[in-house]
Amino acid sequence: MRESLRLESFSIPGYNANELRERGERLLPQLAEWSKSDFAGFRRVLDSGSDCYPDLKKIRRMAAAHRKGSSGKPIRDFVILGIGGSSLGAEAILRALHSPLQEPRFHVLDNADPAQMSWLLKGLDSRETLFYVVAKSGATPETLSQFLVAIQWVKKRAKGESWKKHFVLCTDPAKGDLRTLASRWKLDCLEVPPAVGGRFSVLTPVGLFPAAFAGIPLDPFLKGAASVAAWEKAPWHENPCAQLALALAKNARERPITVLMPYSSRLSAFSRWFCQLWAESLGKKGRGLTPYPATGATDQHSQMQLYMEGPADKCLLFVHVANPGGAVAIPSVAGTADLPSFGLLKGKSVGGLLEAEFRATRDAVTNQGIPNGTLAIDKLDAYSLGALFYFWEWATAIAGAELGVNPFDQPGVEAAKVLTKKYLNENR
Amino acid sequence: MRESLRLESFSIPGYNANELRERGERLLPQLAEWSKSDFAGFRRVLDSGSDCYPDLKKIRRMAAAHRKGSSGKPIRDFVILGIGGSSLGAEAILRALHSPLQEPRFHVLDNADPAQMSWLLKGLDSRETLFYVVAKSGATPETLSQFLVAIQWVKKRAKGESWKKHFVLCTDPAKGDLRTLASRWKLDCLEVPPAVGGRFSVLTPVGLFPAAFAGIPLDPFLKGAASVAAWEKAPWHENPCAQLALALAKNARERPITVLMPYSSRLSAFSRWFCQLWAESLGKKGRGLTPYPATGATDQHSQMQLYMEGPADKCLLFVHVANPGGAVAIPSVAGTADLPSFGLLKGKSVGGLLEAEFRATRDAVTNQGIPNGTLAIDKLDAYSLGALFYFWEWATAIAGAELGVNPFDQPGVEAAKVLTKKYLNENR
């Protein structure tokens, strides 16, 4: 099995081998208990015999059929209607592995924002557009409101029942209003396994159908994830995921901010996916860690000053992509050789510059005494991305167990949901 | 003068009128001193007689000339080569006021990422592309490396000297290697005023040239900013900017995280602009506040659990857009009336849903005892955006004075810059 990712460097004060072993013995029963229960099924996603395993054939078949379109024109624009866990995973995959200027183009409507919606629809041709409507509960008001607007928009431009070909739904296999509509209208509909929470659902049809639509092979995601899951067989003192998660949890009081800083613009959406996972899973009972989304080298020019000399409240986690892809030499251009800032770049590559920036930044923060770690991948592809997803899902579960919170619920958002309904009924 | 923005609600424990007055007397001399010095010229940007006032006519004229293109085709793609303060302000303007699917399309290359660069170039036609190369120092290696790659890419596809028409530079008026090249090659070149720091430069050509290119009127930005600057005439106990900045600084130890959560997807890039400003300006001497980028209602589904029940270390600042733009009614669709999740939306608008979500969230965090404030604007246009920019620039200066740090330097990023050069010379 190809190595998917490794802990390349690590300077966060954590636990020694004995302490890690002891924690493994204490926390593994809790993790095993959770694994059996609802919403903790992210590990069963990798088990081909389980209720959570994605039907890759069905996903690929459906993607291939819809790519052709139904109005004589292939689908050019794929619009995700989804919010939070219903969009962030797909975005992380697409930004990492699909050029934004290549067709099909992917768009995400992740808000009840009228301008965002009308701007997008004005730029699309309904005959060439497919909407992917994702809501595990089938009840998310932001997503349902967009769905209704999109139905009306397509219906106006389509003949008879043909509008239905422009929607694919993704929701609970049996429950909820979206599932009811899918049956009633005979819309294509994929399944979010009931045992997989929204923010853990990237390796289900939620993330995999858009990936398939982009032409990205699906098996490597699961294989990459499985390569990390295989670490479960090792004791915790040899398990980088447990080592990292427990060290971050240990420092939660002194260093409550976890900065994730991949050195790749293609992973900036991955950072945001991580932020939801880490924030919503661990932020409970006054505990938790605040995840911070960063991108290297970009945020050296916007955040690094704060990390270096601001409050000592952060741990930094780099993601180092050994080969960032698409070798681009920095050319020598006549008339620049005598200028010192250009001379520095002579004979170098863009990737070489990024690598130097990464090494320099890691050394600078280490010299400053800022605890940090580096996850390294050889290249950014579906295999390593699957590994990164699983790594952080698992690390989140372990950190939750250590912090004494249930990482699979989100009780703190109920109050606002109740008030939203109340205010919506009072208003226009 | 139209009101640009107001402090609509405020529950952050701050200072009473007497204390604010006393702080004004103590801190205003420091602010006045800074205003005279280098890098603190953001206030002079509004003074038509000063060295920092942008030449709007020149910016408009140059934008109009370049929009036509030079290869018989109008410019379809505008690519910003810039990082940190050289791109975030322009992005904030463009995402707020220009539809991403409308031409000209805007792209930002803000990293030394070979894949980001090669993906973009593959999707562009050099004859229809303009590069805007922004680096105040004229020495930023990420930007210069992209500039060299872009020159080679255009030169290969252009006749003779015509490639030069595809570049506009923006740098110091007299110093640096980019300025030298602009003179040497007779490239169009705009000026970053030496007295305005990069992260304070959005209302100079750095942000205004892309805005003009998008067809956005420029005067309202400055007028909106001036409407906030006019508060300077009032004493500090009547000045919402001072009130807010000082309250955030007062709570810096207990609540070191400042979440900015505008209720508009069009302001998500503004949140990131704010994050650079607040982070790089205040994070010094072990002091400072960590700014957190959020977007409402989207991040109710990814961050709100943490804000509500995680560590009590955050102040929340909402931006409330009273009229979010583009009225979109939620249509009644036959076959959905009996489903409760759809019934809730009956007769409502997308904007009405967003408004209900905002009010519900503000009430929920207030009920939870989380200090929060709301900046309100009537609608999202250049006038209110100019006001928001200036509000936060000014608040940053005041918070810096109160925290005892110089908000206009960034000494903590030098170490990594030195190491980058070293490693770059060792590497390919």
Coordinates of C-alpha atoms in Angstrom, one line a residue, chain A residues 83-85 88 95-101 105 107 110-116 118-120 123-124 138-142 144-145 147-149 151-152 155 177-178 180-181 184-185 256-257 264-266 275-276 279-280 283-293 295-298 300-306 308-311 313-314 324-326 328-331 333-336 338-342 344-345 347-357 359-361 363-364 410-413 415-416 419-421 423-428, chain B residues 83-85 88 95-101 105 107 110-116 118-120 123-124 138-142 144-145 147-149 151-152 155 177-178 180-181 184-185 256-257 264-266 275-276 279-280 283-293 295-298 300-306 308-311 313-314 324-326 328-331 333-336 338-342 344-345 347-357 359-361 363-364 410-413 415-416 419-421 423-428:
Chain A
I83 CA -24.7 24.3 3.7
G84 CA -22.1 23.2 6.3
G85 CA -21.4 19.5 6.1
L88 CA -17.7 21.8 2.6
R95 CA -10.9 22.9 -5.1
A96 CA -8.1 20.4 -4.6
L97 CA -8.5 18.2 -7.7
H98 CA -10.5 20.1 -10.3
S99 CA -9.5 23.3 -12.1
P100 CA -12.1 26.0 -11.5
L101 CA -11.9 27.0 -15.2
R105 CA -17.9 24.2 -13.5
H107 CA -20.8 26.4 -7.9
D110 CA -24.3 27.7 0.8
N111 CA -26.4 30.5 2.1
A112 CA -29.9 32.1 2.1
D113 CA -28.4 35.0 0.3
P114 CA -30.6 36.4 -2.4
A115 CA -27.8 38.2 -4.2
Q116 CA -25.6 35.2 -4.3
S118 CA -29.6 35.7 -8.4
W119 CA -26.1 36.5 -9.5
L120 CA -25.5 32.8 -10.1
G123 CA -25.0 33.5 -15.4
L124 CA -26.3 30.0 -16.1
G138 CA -34.2 17.0 4.4
A139 CA -35.3 20.1 6.4
T140 CA -32.5 22.7 6.2
P141 CA -34.4 25.9 5.4
E142 CA -31.6 27.6 3.5
L144 CA -35.0 24.1 0.7
S145 CA -35.5 27.8 -0.1
F147 CA -34.3 24.3 -4.1
L148 CA -37.7 25.9 -4.6
V149 CA -36.2 28.9 -6.4
I151 CA -37.2 24.4 -9.4
Q152 CA -39.2 27.5 -10.5
K155 CA -39.5 24.8 -14.8
D177 CA -39.3 15.9 3.3
L178 CA -36.6 15.7 0.6
T180 CA -40.7 12.2 0.3
L181 CA -40.3 14.6 -2.7
R184 CA -43.3 11.6 -5.1
W185 CA -41.6 13.2 -8.1
P256 CA -6.9 26.8 22.5
I257 CA -6.4 27.7 18.8
S264 CA -1.2 24.7 -1.2
S265 CA -3.9 27.0 -2.5
R266 CA -5.8 23.8 -3.6
C275 CA -12.7 24.0 10.7
Q276 CA -16.3 22.8 10.7
A279 CA -15.3 23.4 15.8
E280 CA -18.7 21.7 15.8
G283 CA -16.9 23.0 21.1
K284 CA -19.1 21.8 24.0
K285 CA -19.4 22.2 27.8
G286 CA -17.1 25.2 27.7
R287 CA -14.3 23.0 26.2
G288 CA -13.0 22.6 22.7
L289 CA -10.4 24.1 20.4
T290 CA -11.0 26.9 17.9
P291 CA -9.8 25.8 14.5
Y292 CA -8.2 28.4 12.3
P293 CA -8.2 28.2 8.5
T295 CA -3.1 28.7 3.6
G296 CA 0.6 28.8 3.0
A297 CA 2.4 30.7 1.7
T298 CA -0.5 33.2 1.3
Q300 CA 2.5 34.4 5.8
H301 CA 1.4 37.8 4.4
S302 CA -1.7 38.2 6.5
Q303 CA -1.6 36.0 9.7
M304 CA 2.1 35.1 10.4
Q305 CA 2.8 38.3 12.3
L306 CA 0.1 37.3 14.8
M308 CA 4.8 34.8 15.7
E309 CA 4.4 37.7 18.1
G310 CA 0.8 37.8 19.2
P311 CA -0.7 35.9 22.2
D313 CA -2.4 30.7 22.3
K314 CA -1.9 28.7 19.1
P324 CA 2.8 20.5 -5.3
G325 CA 2.0 19.6 -8.9
G326 CA 2.4 21.2 -12.3
V328 CA 6.4 25.7 -13.3
A329 CA 9.9 27.0 -13.9
I330 CA 10.5 30.7 -13.2
P331 CA 11.8 31.9 -16.5
V333 CA 13.3 37.4 -18.7
A334 CA 15.6 39.7 -20.6
G335 CA 16.0 43.0 -18.8
T336 CA 15.5 41.7 -15.2
D338 CA 20.4 43.2 -12.8
L339 CA 17.5 43.6 -10.3
P340 CA 18.1 42.0 -7.0
S341 CA 14.5 40.8 -6.2
F342 CA 14.4 39.1 -9.6
L344 CA 16.9 35.8 -6.2
L345 CA 14.5 33.8 -8.4
G347 CA 16.9 29.3 -12.2
K348 CA 14.3 28.4 -9.5
S349 CA 10.8 27.0 -9.9
V350 CA 7.5 28.2 -8.4
G351 CA 7.3 25.0 -6.5
G352 CA 10.8 25.5 -5.2
L353 CA 9.9 28.9 -3.9
L354 CA 6.9 27.4 -2.1
E355 CA 9.1 24.7 -0.6
A356 CA 11.6 27.3 0.6
E357 CA 8.8 29.4 2.1
R359 CA 10.7 25.3 5.4
A360 CA 11.5 28.9 6.4
T361 CA 8.2 29.4 8.1
D363 CA 11.8 26.9 11.2
A364 CA 10.9 30.5 12.1
Q410 CA -24.4 19.7 18.1
P411 CA -26.8 20.7 20.8
G412 CA -25.8 24.4 20.8
V413 CA -27.4 25.3 17.5
A415 CA -31.8 27.6 20.2
A416 CA -31.2 29.6 17.1
L419 CA -35.9 31.3 17.1
T420 CA -35.5 31.3 13.3
K421 CA -38.8 29.6 12.9
Y423 CA -39.1 35.2 13.5
L424 CA -39.8 33.8 10.1
N425 CA -43.4 33.4 11.0
E426 CA -43.6 36.9 12.3
N427 CA -42.0 38.4 9.1
R428 CA -42.8 38.6 5.5
Chain B
I83 CA -0.5 38.6 -1.9
G84 CA -1.8 39.8 1.4
G85 CA -2.6 43.5 1.3
L88 CA -7.3 41.0 -0.2
R95 CA -16.8 39.7 -4.3
A96 CA -19.2 42.2 -2.8
L97 CA -20.0 44.2 -5.9
H98 CA -19.3 42.1 -9.0
S99 CA -21.0 38.9 -10.0
P100 CA -18.3 36.1 -10.4
L101 CA -20.0 35.0 -13.6
R105 CA -13.9 37.8 -14.8
H107 CA -8.9 35.9 -10.7
D110 CA -2.0 35.0 -4.2
N111 CA 0.4 32.2 -3.8
A112 CA 3.6 30.6 -5.2
D113 CA 1.5 27.6 -6.1
P114 CA 2.4 26.0 -9.4
A115 CA -0.8 24.2 -9.8
Q116 CA -2.9 27.3 -9.0
S118 CA -0.9 26.5 -14.4
W119 CA -4.6 25.7 -13.9
L120 CA -5.5 29.3 -14.4
G123 CA -8.1 28.3 -19.0
L124 CA -7.2 31.8 -20.3
G138 CA 8.3 45.8 -5.6
A139 CA 10.2 42.8 -4.1
T140 CA 7.6 40.2 -3.0
P141 CA 9.0 36.9 -4.4
E142 CA 5.7 35.1 -4.8
L144 CA 7.5 38.5 -8.9
S145 CA 7.8 34.8 -9.7
F147 CA 5.0 38.0 -13.0
L148 CA 7.9 36.3 -14.8
V149 CA 5.8 33.3 -15.6
I151 CA 5.4 37.6 -19.0
Q152 CA 6.7 34.5 -20.7
K155 CA 5.2 37.0 -24.9
D177 CA 12.5 46.7 -8.8
L178 CA 8.9 46.8 -10.1
T180 CA 12.4 50.2 -12.2
L181 CA 10.9 47.7 -14.7
R184 CA 12.5 50.6 -18.3
W185 CA 9.7 48.8 -20.2
P256 CA -8.9 37.1 22.6
I257 CA -10.8 36.1 19.5
S264 CA -24.0 38.1 3.4
S265 CA -22.0 35.8 1.2
R266 CA -20.8 38.8 -0.7
C275 CA -8.6 39.3 9.4
Q276 CA -5.3 40.4 7.8
A279 CA -4.1 40.1 12.9
E280 CA -1.0 41.8 11.4
G283 CA -0.4 40.8 17.0
K284 CA 2.7 42.1 18.7
K285 CA 4.6 41.9 22.0
G286 CA 2.5 38.9 23.0
R287 CA -0.6 41.1 22.7
G288 CA -3.3 41.3 20.1
L289 CA -6.6 39.7 19.1
T290 CA -7.1 36.8 16.8
P291 CA -9.6 37.8 14.1
Y292 CA -11.9 35.0 12.9
P293 CA -13.5 35.0 9.5
T295 CA -20.2 34.3 7.1
G296 CA -23.8 34.3 8.2
A297 CA -26.0 32.3 7.8
T298 CA -23.5 29.8 6.4
Q300 CA -24.3 28.8 11.7
H301 CA -23.9 25.3 10.2
S302 CA -20.1 25.1 10.9
Q303 CA -19.0 27.4 13.7
M304 CA -22.0 28.4 15.8
Q305 CA -21.8 25.3 18.0
L306 CA -18.3 26.3 19.1
M308 CA -22.3 28.9 21.7
E309 CA -20.9 26.1 23.9
G310 CA -17.1 26.1 23.4
P311 CA -14.5 28.1 25.4
D313 CA -13.0 33.3 24.5
K314 CA -14.8 35.2 21.7
P324 CA -29.3 42.2 1.1
G325 CA -30.1 42.9 -2.5
G326 CA -31.9 41.1 -5.4
V328 CA -35.9 36.6 -4.4
A329 CA -39.3 35.3 -3.4
I330 CA -39.5 31.7 -2.3
P331 CA -42.0 30.3 -4.8
V333 CA -44.2 24.8 -5.9
A334 CA -47.1 22.4 -6.4
G335 CA -46.7 19.2 -4.5
T336 CA -44.8 20.6 -1.5
D338 CA -48.2 19.3 2.8
L339 CA -44.5 19.0 3.8
P340 CA -43.7 20.8 7.1
S341 CA -40.2 21.9 6.2
F342 CA -41.5 23.5 3.0
L344 CA -42.4 27.0 6.9
L345 CA -41.1 28.9 3.8
G347 CA -44.9 33.2 1.2
K348 CA -41.4 34.1 2.5
S349 CA -38.4 35.5 0.6
V350 CA -34.8 34.3 0.6
G351 CA -33.9 37.7 2.2
G352 CA -36.6 37.3 4.8
L353 CA -35.1 33.9 5.8
L354 CA -31.6 35.4 6.0
E355 CA -33.0 38.2 8.2
A356 CA -34.8 35.8 10.5
E357 CA -31.6 33.7 10.8
R359 CA -32.0 37.9 14.4
A360 CA -32.3 34.4 15.8
T361 CA -28.6 34.0 16.0
D363 CA -30.6 36.6 20.2
A364 CA -29.3 33.1 20.8
Q410 CA 5.1 43.8 11.1
P411 CA 8.5 42.9 12.5
G412 CA 7.6 39.3 13.2
V413 CA 7.7 38.2 9.5
A415 CA 12.8 36.0 10.3
A416 CA 11.0 33.8 7.8
L419 CA 15.3 32.0 5.9
T420 CA 13.3 31.8 2.6
K421 CA 16.2 33.5 0.8
Y423 CA 16.7 28.0 1.5
L424 CA 15.9 29.2 -2.0
N425 CA 19.6 29.6 -2.7
E426 CA 20.3 26.1 -1.4
N427 CA 17.5 24.5 -3.5
R428 CA 16.7 24.1 -7.1

